Protein backbone atom coordinates (compact mmCIF):
# COMPACT_ATOMS: atom_id res chain seq x y z
CA UNK A 1 0.00 0.00 0.00
CA UNK A 2 2.85 2.39 0.81
CA UNK A 3 4.41 1.74 -2.59
CA UNK A 4 1.13 2.50 -4.36
CA UNK A 5 0.75 5.67 -2.31
CA UNK A 6 4.17 6.88 -3.46
CA UNK A 7 3.33 6.03 -7.06
CA UNK A 8 0.12 7.98 -6.56
CA UNK A 9 2.18 11.03 -5.62
CA UNK A 10 3.93 10.79 -9.01
CA UNK A 11 0.51 10.63 -10.71
CA UNK A 12 -0.69 13.61 -8.69
CA UNK A 13 2.34 15.62 -9.79
CA UNK A 14 1.47 14.95 -13.45
CA UNK A 15 -2.19 15.86 -12.94
CA UNK A 16 -1.23 19.19 -11.39
CA UNK A 17 1.26 19.87 -14.18
CA UNK A 18 -1.15 19.13 -17.04
CA UNK A 19 -4.35 20.64 -15.67
CA UNK A 20 -3.68 23.82 -17.65
CA UNK A 21 -2.29 22.02 -20.69
CA UNK A 22 -5.40 20.12 -21.78
CA UNK A 23 -4.80 21.12 -25.41
CA UNK A 24 -1.80 18.76 -25.44
CA UNK A 25 -4.20 15.89 -24.85
CA UNK A 26 -5.96 16.53 -28.16
CA UNK A 27 -2.96 15.63 -30.33
CA UNK A 28 -3.08 11.88 -29.83
CA UNK A 29 -6.88 11.77 -29.64
CA UNK A 30 -7.59 13.54 -32.93
CA UNK A 31 -5.34 11.37 -35.11
CA UNK A 32 -7.50 8.21 -34.97
CA UNK A 33 -10.65 10.36 -35.27
CA UNK A 34 -9.33 11.87 -38.51
CA UNK A 35 -8.44 8.39 -39.75
CA UNK A 36 -11.98 7.21 -39.02
CA UNK A 37 -13.66 10.08 -40.86
CA UNK A 38 -11.29 10.28 -43.81
CA UNK A 39 -10.69 6.58 -44.42
CA UNK A 40 -13.49 4.81 -42.57
CA UNK A 41 -16.26 6.97 -44.02
CA UNK A 42 -14.62 8.57 -47.03
CA UNK A 43 -12.66 5.67 -48.49
CA UNK A 44 -15.15 3.23 -46.99
CA UNK A 45 -17.78 4.45 -49.44
CA UNK A 46 -15.59 3.10 -52.26
CA UNK A 47 -14.45 -0.10 -50.51
CA UNK A 48 -17.88 -1.26 -49.39
CA UNK A 49 -18.39 -4.06 -46.90
CA UNK A 50 -15.67 -6.19 -45.32
CA UNK A 51 -16.09 -9.90 -44.60
CA UNK A 52 -14.43 -11.03 -41.39
CA UNK A 53 -12.79 -14.39 -40.75
CA UNK A 54 -15.98 -15.67 -39.05
CA UNK A 55 -18.08 -14.80 -42.10
CA UNK A 56 -19.61 -11.68 -40.52
CA UNK A 57 -20.04 -8.77 -42.94
CA UNK A 58 -19.55 -5.22 -41.68
CA UNK A 59 -19.04 -1.81 -43.23
CA UNK A 60 -15.50 -0.56 -43.62
CA UNK A 61 -16.12 2.09 -40.95
CA UNK A 62 -17.28 -0.60 -38.51
CA UNK A 63 -14.16 -2.59 -39.35
CA UNK A 64 -11.89 0.39 -38.73
CA UNK A 65 -13.51 1.86 -35.61
CA UNK A 66 -12.30 -0.81 -33.11
CA UNK A 67 -8.79 -0.58 -34.55
CA UNK A 68 -8.82 3.19 -34.07
CA UNK A 69 -9.95 2.57 -30.49
CA UNK A 70 -6.86 0.44 -29.91
CA UNK A 71 -4.77 3.08 -31.66
CA UNK A 72 -6.15 5.74 -29.29
CA UNK A 73 -4.95 3.69 -26.33
CA UNK A 74 -1.54 3.30 -27.95
CA UNK A 75 -1.21 7.03 -28.69
CA UNK A 76 -2.21 8.07 -25.20
CA UNK A 77 0.31 5.74 -23.59
CA UNK A 78 3.22 6.20 -25.99
CA UNK A 79 3.34 10.00 -25.92
CA UNK A 80 3.82 10.20 -22.17
CA UNK A 81 5.97 7.10 -21.93
CA UNK A 82 8.48 8.34 -24.53
CA UNK A 83 8.74 12.08 -25.26
CA UNK A 84 7.53 13.35 -21.90
CA UNK A 85 9.49 10.81 -19.91
CA UNK A 86 12.69 11.57 -21.84
CA UNK A 87 12.28 15.30 -21.19
CA UNK A 88 11.80 14.69 -17.46
CA UNK A 89 14.73 12.29 -17.35
CA UNK A 90 17.35 14.18 -19.39
CA UNK A 91 16.44 17.86 -19.30
CA UNK A 92 14.16 18.77 -16.41
CA UNK A 93 15.75 16.17 -14.09
CA UNK A 94 12.32 15.70 -12.55
CA UNK A 95 13.10 12.18 -11.46
CA UNK A 96 16.33 13.25 -9.75
CA UNK A 97 14.30 15.70 -7.66
CA UNK A 98 11.82 12.95 -6.80
CA UNK A 99 14.61 10.74 -5.51
CA UNK A 100 15.35 13.37 -2.88
CA UNK A 101 12.00 12.37 -1.36
CA UNK A 102 10.84 8.90 -0.21
CA UNK A 103 9.92 8.17 -3.86
CA UNK A 104 12.14 5.50 -5.41
CA UNK A 105 12.79 4.28 -9.00
CA UNK A 106 10.06 1.64 -8.73
CA UNK A 107 7.53 4.27 -7.62
CA UNK A 108 8.53 6.50 -10.52
CA UNK A 109 8.12 3.67 -13.03
CA UNK A 110 4.72 2.63 -11.69
CA UNK A 111 3.51 6.22 -11.27
CA UNK A 112 4.50 7.26 -14.77
CA UNK A 113 2.87 4.14 -16.18
CA UNK A 114 -0.37 4.83 -14.27
CA UNK A 115 -0.40 8.40 -15.54
CA UNK A 116 0.05 7.28 -19.15
CA UNK A 117 -2.80 4.80 -18.66
CA UNK A 118 -5.02 7.61 -17.41
CA UNK A 119 -4.21 9.63 -20.50
CA UNK A 120 -4.88 6.64 -22.75
CA UNK A 121 -8.17 6.07 -20.92
CA UNK A 122 -9.29 9.64 -21.68
CA UNK A 123 -8.59 9.09 -25.38
CA UNK A 124 -10.41 5.77 -25.43
CA UNK A 125 -13.54 7.04 -23.66
CA UNK A 126 -13.78 9.98 -26.06
CA UNK A 127 -13.32 7.81 -29.14
CA UNK A 128 -15.73 5.14 -27.89
CA UNK A 129 -18.44 7.78 -27.40
CA UNK A 130 -17.89 8.99 -30.96
CA UNK A 131 -18.06 5.43 -32.27
CA UNK A 132 -21.31 4.70 -30.42
CA UNK A 133 -22.85 8.02 -31.53
CA UNK A 134 -22.06 7.15 -35.17
CA UNK A 135 -23.67 3.74 -34.81
CA UNK A 136 -20.42 1.90 -35.44
CA UNK A 137 -20.44 0.12 -32.06
CA UNK A 138 -23.66 -1.65 -31.11
CA UNK A 139 -22.62 -4.73 -29.12
CA UNK A 140 -22.93 -4.73 -25.32
CA UNK A 141 -19.54 -6.45 -25.24
CA UNK A 142 -18.14 -3.00 -26.05
CA UNK A 143 -18.49 -2.20 -22.34
CA UNK A 144 -15.30 -4.23 -21.93
CA UNK A 145 -13.51 -2.11 -24.54
CA UNK A 146 -12.25 0.31 -21.88
CA UNK A 147 -10.50 -2.31 -19.69
CA UNK A 148 -9.16 -3.90 -22.88
CA UNK A 149 -7.79 -0.53 -23.97
CA UNK A 150 -6.22 -0.12 -20.53
CA UNK A 151 -4.34 -3.36 -21.14
CA UNK A 152 -3.16 -2.05 -24.52
CA UNK A 153 -2.04 1.17 -22.88
CA UNK A 154 -0.18 -0.80 -20.22
CA UNK A 155 1.85 -2.64 -22.84
CA UNK A 156 2.81 0.45 -24.82
CA UNK A 157 3.50 2.45 -21.68
CA UNK A 158 5.80 -0.21 -20.22
CA UNK A 159 7.61 -0.95 -23.49
CA UNK A 160 7.79 2.76 -24.38
CA UNK A 161 9.37 3.68 -21.04
CA UNK A 162 11.83 0.83 -21.36
CA UNK A 163 12.85 2.03 -24.84
CA UNK A 164 13.14 5.62 -23.62
CA UNK A 165 15.81 4.67 -21.07
CA UNK A 166 18.14 3.97 -24.03
CA UNK A 167 17.32 7.21 -25.89
CA UNK A 168 20.34 9.53 -26.04
CA UNK A 169 18.83 12.59 -27.77
CA UNK A 170 15.69 13.69 -29.60
CA UNK A 171 17.06 12.40 -32.92
CA UNK A 172 16.84 8.88 -31.53
CA UNK A 173 13.06 9.20 -31.42
CA UNK A 174 13.15 8.57 -35.15
CA UNK A 175 13.71 4.92 -34.28
CA UNK A 176 10.52 4.90 -32.23
CA UNK A 177 8.61 6.45 -35.13
CA UNK A 178 10.11 3.81 -37.42
CA UNK A 179 8.48 1.21 -35.18
CA UNK A 180 5.16 2.99 -34.62
CA UNK A 181 4.36 3.74 -38.26
CA UNK A 182 4.47 0.08 -39.45
CA UNK A 183 2.57 -0.95 -36.30
CA UNK A 184 -0.15 1.57 -37.10
CA UNK A 185 -0.46 0.62 -40.76
CA UNK A 186 0.03 -3.14 -40.69
CA UNK A 187 -1.51 -4.47 -37.46
CA UNK A 188 -4.86 -5.32 -38.97
CA UNK A 189 -5.97 -1.73 -38.55
CA UNK A 190 -6.93 -0.82 -42.12
CA UNK A 191 -7.36 -4.21 -43.76
CA UNK A 192 -7.62 -7.86 -42.63
CA UNK A 193 -4.39 -9.70 -41.94
CA UNK A 194 -5.67 -12.50 -44.20
CA UNK A 195 -4.49 -10.32 -47.09
CA UNK A 196 -0.84 -10.72 -46.03
CA UNK A 197 1.49 -13.45 -47.27
CA UNK A 198 1.93 -16.16 -44.58
CA UNK A 199 5.47 -15.04 -43.65
CA UNK A 200 4.45 -11.40 -43.19
CA UNK A 201 1.29 -12.37 -41.33
CA UNK A 202 3.37 -14.32 -38.81
CA UNK A 203 5.47 -11.20 -38.21
CA UNK A 204 2.40 -8.97 -37.87
CA UNK A 205 0.89 -11.27 -35.26
CA UNK A 206 3.87 -10.53 -32.99
CA UNK A 207 2.76 -6.89 -32.80
CA UNK A 208 1.14 -5.77 -29.53
CA UNK A 209 -1.17 -3.47 -31.47
CA UNK A 210 -2.36 -6.45 -33.53
CA UNK A 211 -3.43 -8.29 -30.37
CA UNK A 212 -5.12 -5.12 -29.13
CA UNK A 213 -6.98 -4.67 -32.41
CA UNK A 214 -8.17 -8.28 -32.35
CA UNK A 215 -9.54 -7.85 -28.82
CA UNK A 216 -11.23 -4.51 -29.48
CA UNK A 217 -12.72 -5.63 -32.79
CA UNK A 218 -14.16 -8.77 -31.21
CA UNK A 219 -15.71 -6.76 -28.36
CA UNK A 220 -17.11 -3.96 -30.50
CA UNK A 221 -18.56 -6.30 -33.12
CA UNK A 222 -19.81 -8.93 -30.66
CA UNK A 223 -17.57 -11.72 -31.98
CA UNK A 224 -16.25 -12.92 -28.61
CA UNK A 225 -14.54 -16.30 -28.23
CA UNK A 226 -12.15 -18.10 -25.89
CA UNK A 227 -9.27 -17.42 -28.28
CA UNK A 228 -9.17 -13.83 -26.99
CA UNK A 229 -7.52 -15.09 -23.81
CA UNK A 230 -4.46 -15.89 -25.92
CA UNK A 231 -4.32 -12.27 -27.09
CA UNK A 232 -4.74 -11.05 -23.51
CA UNK A 233 -1.96 -13.35 -22.29
CA UNK A 234 0.38 -12.08 -25.02
CA UNK A 235 -0.24 -8.46 -24.03
CA UNK A 236 0.22 -9.20 -20.32
CA UNK A 237 3.54 -10.92 -21.02
CA UNK A 238 4.81 -8.03 -23.16
CA UNK A 239 3.76 -5.47 -20.57
CA UNK A 240 5.32 -7.38 -17.68
CA UNK A 241 8.65 -7.64 -19.50
CA UNK A 242 8.56 -3.94 -20.41
CA UNK A 243 7.82 -2.90 -16.82
CA UNK A 244 10.57 -5.11 -15.41
CA UNK A 245 13.11 -3.66 -17.86
CA UNK A 246 11.95 -0.11 -17.05
CA UNK A 247 12.38 -0.60 -13.32
CA UNK A 248 15.86 -2.04 -13.75
CA UNK A 249 16.99 0.61 -16.24
CA UNK A 250 15.62 3.54 -14.21
CA UNK A 251 17.41 2.28 -11.12
CA UNK A 252 20.66 2.04 -13.09
CA UNK A 253 20.27 5.54 -14.56
CA UNK A 254 19.02 7.40 -11.49
CA UNK A 255 21.09 5.73 -8.79
CA UNK A 256 24.43 5.65 -10.59
mmCIF file of C-alpha atoms in Angstrom, residues 55-245:
data_model
loop_
_atom_site.group_PDB
_atom_site.id
_atom_site.type_symbol
_atom_site.label_atom_id
_atom_site.label_comp_id
_atom_site.label_asym_id
_atom_site.label_seq_id
_atom_site.Cartn_x
_atom_site.Cartn_y
_atom_site.Cartn_z
ATOM 1 C CA UNK A 55 -18.078 -14.798 -42.097
ATOM 2 C CA UNK A 56 -19.615 -11.684 -40.521
ATOM 3 C CA UNK A 57 -20.040 -8.775 -42.935
ATOM 4 C CA UNK A 58 -19.553 -5.221 -41.677
ATOM 5 C CA UNK A 59 -19.044 -1.810 -43.231
ATOM 6 C CA UNK A 60 -15.496 -0.559 -43.616
ATOM 7 C CA UNK A 61 -16.121 2.094 -40.954
ATOM 8 C CA UNK A 62 -17.282 -0.598 -38.512
ATOM 9 C CA UNK A 63 -14.163 -2.590 -39.354
ATOM 10 C CA UNK A 64 -11.888 0.391 -38.732
ATOM 11 C CA UNK A 65 -13.507 1.863 -35.608
ATOM 12 C CA UNK A 66 -12.301 -0.810 -33.112
ATOM 13 C CA UNK A 67 -8.791 -0.582 -34.554
ATOM 14 C CA UNK A 68 -8.822 3.192 -34.073
ATOM 15 C CA UNK A 69 -9.949 2.570 -30.494
ATOM 16 C CA UNK A 70 -6.856 0.442 -29.911
ATOM 17 C CA UNK A 71 -4.773 3.080 -31.656
ATOM 18 C CA UNK A 72 -6.153 5.745 -29.289
ATOM 19 C CA UNK A 73 -4.952 3.686 -26.332
ATOM 20 C CA UNK A 74 -1.538 3.300 -27.946
ATOM 21 C CA UNK A 75 -1.213 7.030 -28.694
ATOM 22 C CA UNK A 76 -2.215 8.068 -25.198
ATOM 23 C CA UNK A 77 0.309 5.744 -23.593
ATOM 24 C CA UNK A 78 3.216 6.202 -25.989
ATOM 25 C CA UNK A 79 3.337 10.004 -25.922
ATOM 26 C CA UNK A 80 3.822 10.197 -22.171
ATOM 27 C CA UNK A 81 5.974 7.095 -21.932
ATOM 28 C CA UNK A 82 8.479 8.343 -24.527
ATOM 29 C CA UNK A 83 8.742 12.079 -25.261
ATOM 30 C CA UNK A 84 7.525 13.349 -21.903
ATOM 31 C CA UNK A 85 9.492 10.811 -19.913
ATOM 32 C CA UNK A 86 12.686 11.568 -21.839
ATOM 33 C CA UNK A 87 12.282 15.296 -21.191
ATOM 34 C CA UNK A 88 11.800 14.692 -17.463
ATOM 35 C CA UNK A 89 14.734 12.292 -17.346
ATOM 36 C CA UNK A 90 17.349 14.175 -19.392
ATOM 37 C CA UNK A 91 16.441 17.864 -19.301
ATOM 38 C CA UNK A 92 14.162 18.773 -16.406
ATOM 39 C CA UNK A 93 15.752 16.169 -14.088
ATOM 40 C CA UNK A 94 12.318 15.703 -12.552
ATOM 41 C CA UNK A 95 13.105 12.178 -11.459
ATOM 42 C CA UNK A 96 16.334 13.254 -9.752
ATOM 43 C CA UNK A 97 14.302 15.696 -7.660
ATOM 44 C CA UNK A 98 11.819 12.948 -6.805
ATOM 45 C CA UNK A 99 14.611 10.737 -5.513
ATOM 46 C CA UNK A 100 15.354 13.375 -2.884
ATOM 47 C CA UNK A 101 11.999 12.369 -1.359
ATOM 48 C CA UNK A 102 10.844 8.904 -0.213
ATOM 49 C CA UNK A 103 9.917 8.174 -3.856
ATOM 50 C CA UNK A 104 12.141 5.504 -5.414
ATOM 51 C CA UNK A 105 12.793 4.277 -9.002
ATOM 52 C CA UNK A 106 10.055 1.644 -8.726
ATOM 53 C CA UNK A 107 7.535 4.273 -7.618
ATOM 54 C CA UNK A 108 8.531 6.502 -10.524
ATOM 55 C CA UNK A 109 8.125 3.666 -13.029
ATOM 56 C CA UNK A 110 4.715 2.629 -11.689
ATOM 57 C CA UNK A 111 3.508 6.220 -11.265
ATOM 58 C CA UNK A 112 4.501 7.261 -14.765
ATOM 59 C CA UNK A 113 2.872 4.141 -16.176
ATOM 60 C CA UNK A 114 -0.374 4.825 -14.273
ATOM 61 C CA UNK A 115 -0.398 8.396 -15.543
ATOM 62 C CA UNK A 116 0.054 7.284 -19.153
ATOM 63 C CA UNK A 117 -2.799 4.801 -18.658
ATOM 64 C CA UNK A 118 -5.022 7.610 -17.407
ATOM 65 C CA UNK A 119 -4.206 9.626 -20.503
ATOM 66 C CA UNK A 120 -4.882 6.641 -22.749
ATOM 67 C CA UNK A 121 -8.169 6.072 -20.921
ATOM 68 C CA UNK A 122 -9.291 9.641 -21.684
ATOM 69 C CA UNK A 123 -8.588 9.086 -25.383
ATOM 70 C CA UNK A 124 -10.408 5.775 -25.428
ATOM 71 C CA UNK A 125 -13.539 7.038 -23.658
ATOM 72 C CA UNK A 126 -13.780 9.982 -26.061
ATOM 73 C CA UNK A 127 -13.316 7.813 -29.141
ATOM 74 C CA UNK A 128 -15.726 5.144 -27.888
ATOM 75 C CA UNK A 129 -18.438 7.784 -27.404
ATOM 76 C CA UNK A 130 -17.891 8.986 -30.963
ATOM 77 C CA UNK A 131 -18.056 5.433 -32.275
ATOM 78 C CA UNK A 132 -21.306 4.700 -30.423
ATOM 79 C CA UNK A 133 -22.848 8.022 -31.534
ATOM 80 C CA UNK A 134 -22.056 7.147 -35.171
ATOM 81 C CA UNK A 135 -23.673 3.741 -34.808
ATOM 82 C CA UNK A 136 -20.418 1.902 -35.435
ATOM 83 C CA UNK A 137 -20.441 0.124 -32.060
ATOM 84 C CA UNK A 138 -23.661 -1.649 -31.109
ATOM 85 C CA UNK A 139 -22.620 -4.729 -29.118
ATOM 86 C CA UNK A 140 -22.927 -4.732 -25.318
ATOM 87 C CA UNK A 141 -19.544 -6.447 -25.243
ATOM 88 C CA UNK A 142 -18.139 -2.998 -26.049
ATOM 89 C CA UNK A 143 -18.493 -2.204 -22.340
ATOM 90 C CA UNK A 144 -15.301 -4.227 -21.930
ATOM 91 C CA UNK A 145 -13.511 -2.109 -24.538
ATOM 92 C CA UNK A 146 -12.252 0.312 -21.878
ATOM 93 C CA UNK A 147 -10.499 -2.306 -19.685
ATOM 94 C CA UNK A 148 -9.160 -3.897 -22.877
ATOM 95 C CA UNK A 149 -7.792 -0.530 -23.969
ATOM 96 C CA UNK A 150 -6.219 -0.122 -20.529
ATOM 97 C CA UNK A 151 -4.336 -3.355 -21.139
ATOM 98 C CA UNK A 152 -3.163 -2.051 -24.520
ATOM 99 C CA UNK A 153 -2.038 1.168 -22.884
ATOM 100 C CA UNK A 154 -0.184 -0.803 -20.219
ATOM 101 C CA UNK A 155 1.846 -2.637 -22.836
ATOM 102 C CA UNK A 156 2.810 0.451 -24.820
ATOM 103 C CA UNK A 157 3.498 2.448 -21.682
ATOM 104 C CA UNK A 158 5.799 -0.211 -20.225
ATOM 105 C CA UNK A 159 7.608 -0.946 -23.495
ATOM 106 C CA UNK A 160 7.787 2.761 -24.382
ATOM 107 C CA UNK A 161 9.368 3.678 -21.039
ATOM 108 C CA UNK A 162 11.831 0.827 -21.362
ATOM 109 C CA UNK A 163 12.855 2.031 -24.843
ATOM 110 C CA UNK A 164 13.145 5.624 -23.617
ATOM 111 C CA UNK A 165 15.808 4.674 -21.074
ATOM 112 C CA UNK A 166 18.140 3.970 -24.030
ATOM 113 C CA UNK A 167 17.324 7.206 -25.895
ATOM 114 C CA UNK A 168 20.341 9.528 -26.040
ATOM 115 C CA UNK A 169 18.830 12.590 -27.771
ATOM 116 C CA UNK A 170 15.692 13.685 -29.602
ATOM 117 C CA UNK A 171 17.056 12.403 -32.915
ATOM 118 C CA UNK A 172 16.842 8.877 -31.526
ATOM 119 C CA UNK A 173 13.059 9.202 -31.417
ATOM 120 C CA UNK A 174 13.154 8.573 -35.153
ATOM 121 C CA UNK A 175 13.709 4.920 -34.283
ATOM 122 C CA UNK A 176 10.516 4.899 -32.225
ATOM 123 C CA UNK A 177 8.610 6.446 -35.127
ATOM 124 C CA UNK A 178 10.107 3.815 -37.423
ATOM 125 C CA UNK A 179 8.481 1.213 -35.185
ATOM 126 C CA UNK A 180 5.156 2.989 -34.616
ATOM 127 C CA UNK A 181 4.356 3.736 -38.265
ATOM 128 C CA UNK A 182 4.474 0.082 -39.446
ATOM 129 C CA UNK A 183 2.569 -0.951 -36.304
ATOM 130 C CA UNK A 184 -0.155 1.570 -37.099
ATOM 131 C CA UNK A 185 -0.456 0.618 -40.759
ATOM 132 C CA UNK A 186 0.034 -3.142 -40.694
ATOM 133 C CA UNK A 187 -1.514 -4.467 -37.463
ATOM 134 C CA UNK A 188 -4.862 -5.319 -38.973
ATOM 135 C CA UNK A 189 -5.974 -1.727 -38.549
ATOM 136 C CA UNK A 190 -6.927 -0.822 -42.121
ATOM 137 C CA UNK A 191 -7.360 -4.214 -43.762
ATOM 138 C CA UNK A 192 -7.624 -7.855 -42.627
ATOM 139 C CA UNK A 193 -4.387 -9.704 -41.941
ATOM 140 C CA UNK A 194 -5.671 -12.496 -44.202
ATOM 141 C CA UNK A 195 -4.492 -10.317 -47.088
ATOM 142 C CA UNK A 196 -0.844 -10.719 -46.030
ATOM 143 C CA UNK A 197 1.491 -13.449 -47.266
ATOM 144 C CA UNK A 198 1.933 -16.164 -44.584
ATOM 145 C CA UNK A 199 5.468 -15.040 -43.650
ATOM 146 C CA UNK A 200 4.447 -11.405 -43.191
ATOM 147 C CA UNK A 201 1.289 -12.367 -41.333
ATOM 148 C CA UNK A 202 3.370 -14.320 -38.809
ATOM 149 C CA UNK A 203 5.473 -11.202 -38.206
ATOM 150 C CA UNK A 204 2.404 -8.968 -37.874
ATOM 151 C CA UNK A 205 0.891 -11.273 -35.262
ATOM 152 C CA UNK A 206 3.868 -10.526 -32.994
ATOM 153 C CA UNK A 207 2.765 -6.895 -32.799
ATOM 154 C CA UNK A 208 1.144 -5.772 -29.526
ATOM 155 C CA UNK A 209 -1.165 -3.473 -31.474
ATOM 156 C CA UNK A 210 -2.360 -6.449 -33.527
ATOM 157 C CA UNK A 211 -3.425 -8.290 -30.369
ATOM 158 C CA UNK A 212 -5.116 -5.121 -29.130
ATOM 159 C CA UNK A 213 -6.978 -4.668 -32.410
ATOM 160 C CA UNK A 214 -8.169 -8.281 -32.353
ATOM 161 C CA UNK A 215 -9.545 -7.852 -28.823
ATOM 162 C CA UNK A 216 -11.231 -4.506 -29.476
ATOM 163 C CA UNK A 217 -12.723 -5.633 -32.793
ATOM 164 C CA UNK A 218 -14.157 -8.766 -31.206
ATOM 165 C CA UNK A 219 -15.710 -6.763 -28.357
ATOM 166 C CA UNK A 220 -17.106 -3.957 -30.498
ATOM 167 C CA UNK A 221 -18.557 -6.295 -33.117
ATOM 168 C CA UNK A 222 -19.810 -8.927 -30.664
ATOM 169 C CA UNK A 223 -17.571 -11.723 -31.981
ATOM 170 C CA UNK A 224 -16.251 -12.916 -28.610
ATOM 171 C CA UNK A 225 -14.540 -16.300 -28.230
ATOM 172 C CA UNK A 226 -12.147 -18.105 -25.889
ATOM 173 C CA UNK A 227 -9.268 -17.416 -28.281
ATOM 174 C CA UNK A 228 -9.172 -13.830 -26.987
ATOM 175 C CA UNK A 229 -7.520 -15.094 -23.806
ATOM 176 C CA UNK A 230 -4.459 -15.892 -25.925
ATOM 177 C CA UNK A 231 -4.317 -12.275 -27.091
ATOM 178 C CA UNK A 232 -4.742 -11.045 -23.515
ATOM 179 C CA UNK A 233 -1.964 -13.350 -22.292
ATOM 180 C CA UNK A 234 0.384 -12.079 -25.024
ATOM 181 C CA UNK A 235 -0.241 -8.457 -24.026
ATOM 182 C CA UNK A 236 0.224 -9.200 -20.317
ATOM 183 C CA UNK A 237 3.537 -10.922 -21.022
ATOM 184 C CA UNK A 238 4.814 -8.033 -23.158
ATOM 185 C CA UNK A 239 3.756 -5.467 -20.572
ATOM 186 C CA UNK A 240 5.318 -7.379 -17.683
ATOM 187 C CA UNK A 241 8.648 -7.644 -19.497
ATOM 188 C CA UNK A 242 8.562 -3.944 -20.408
ATOM 189 C CA UNK A 243 7.815 -2.900 -16.819
ATOM 190 C CA UNK A 244 10.568 -5.115 -15.412
ATOM 191 C CA UNK A 245 13.108 -3.657 -17.856
#
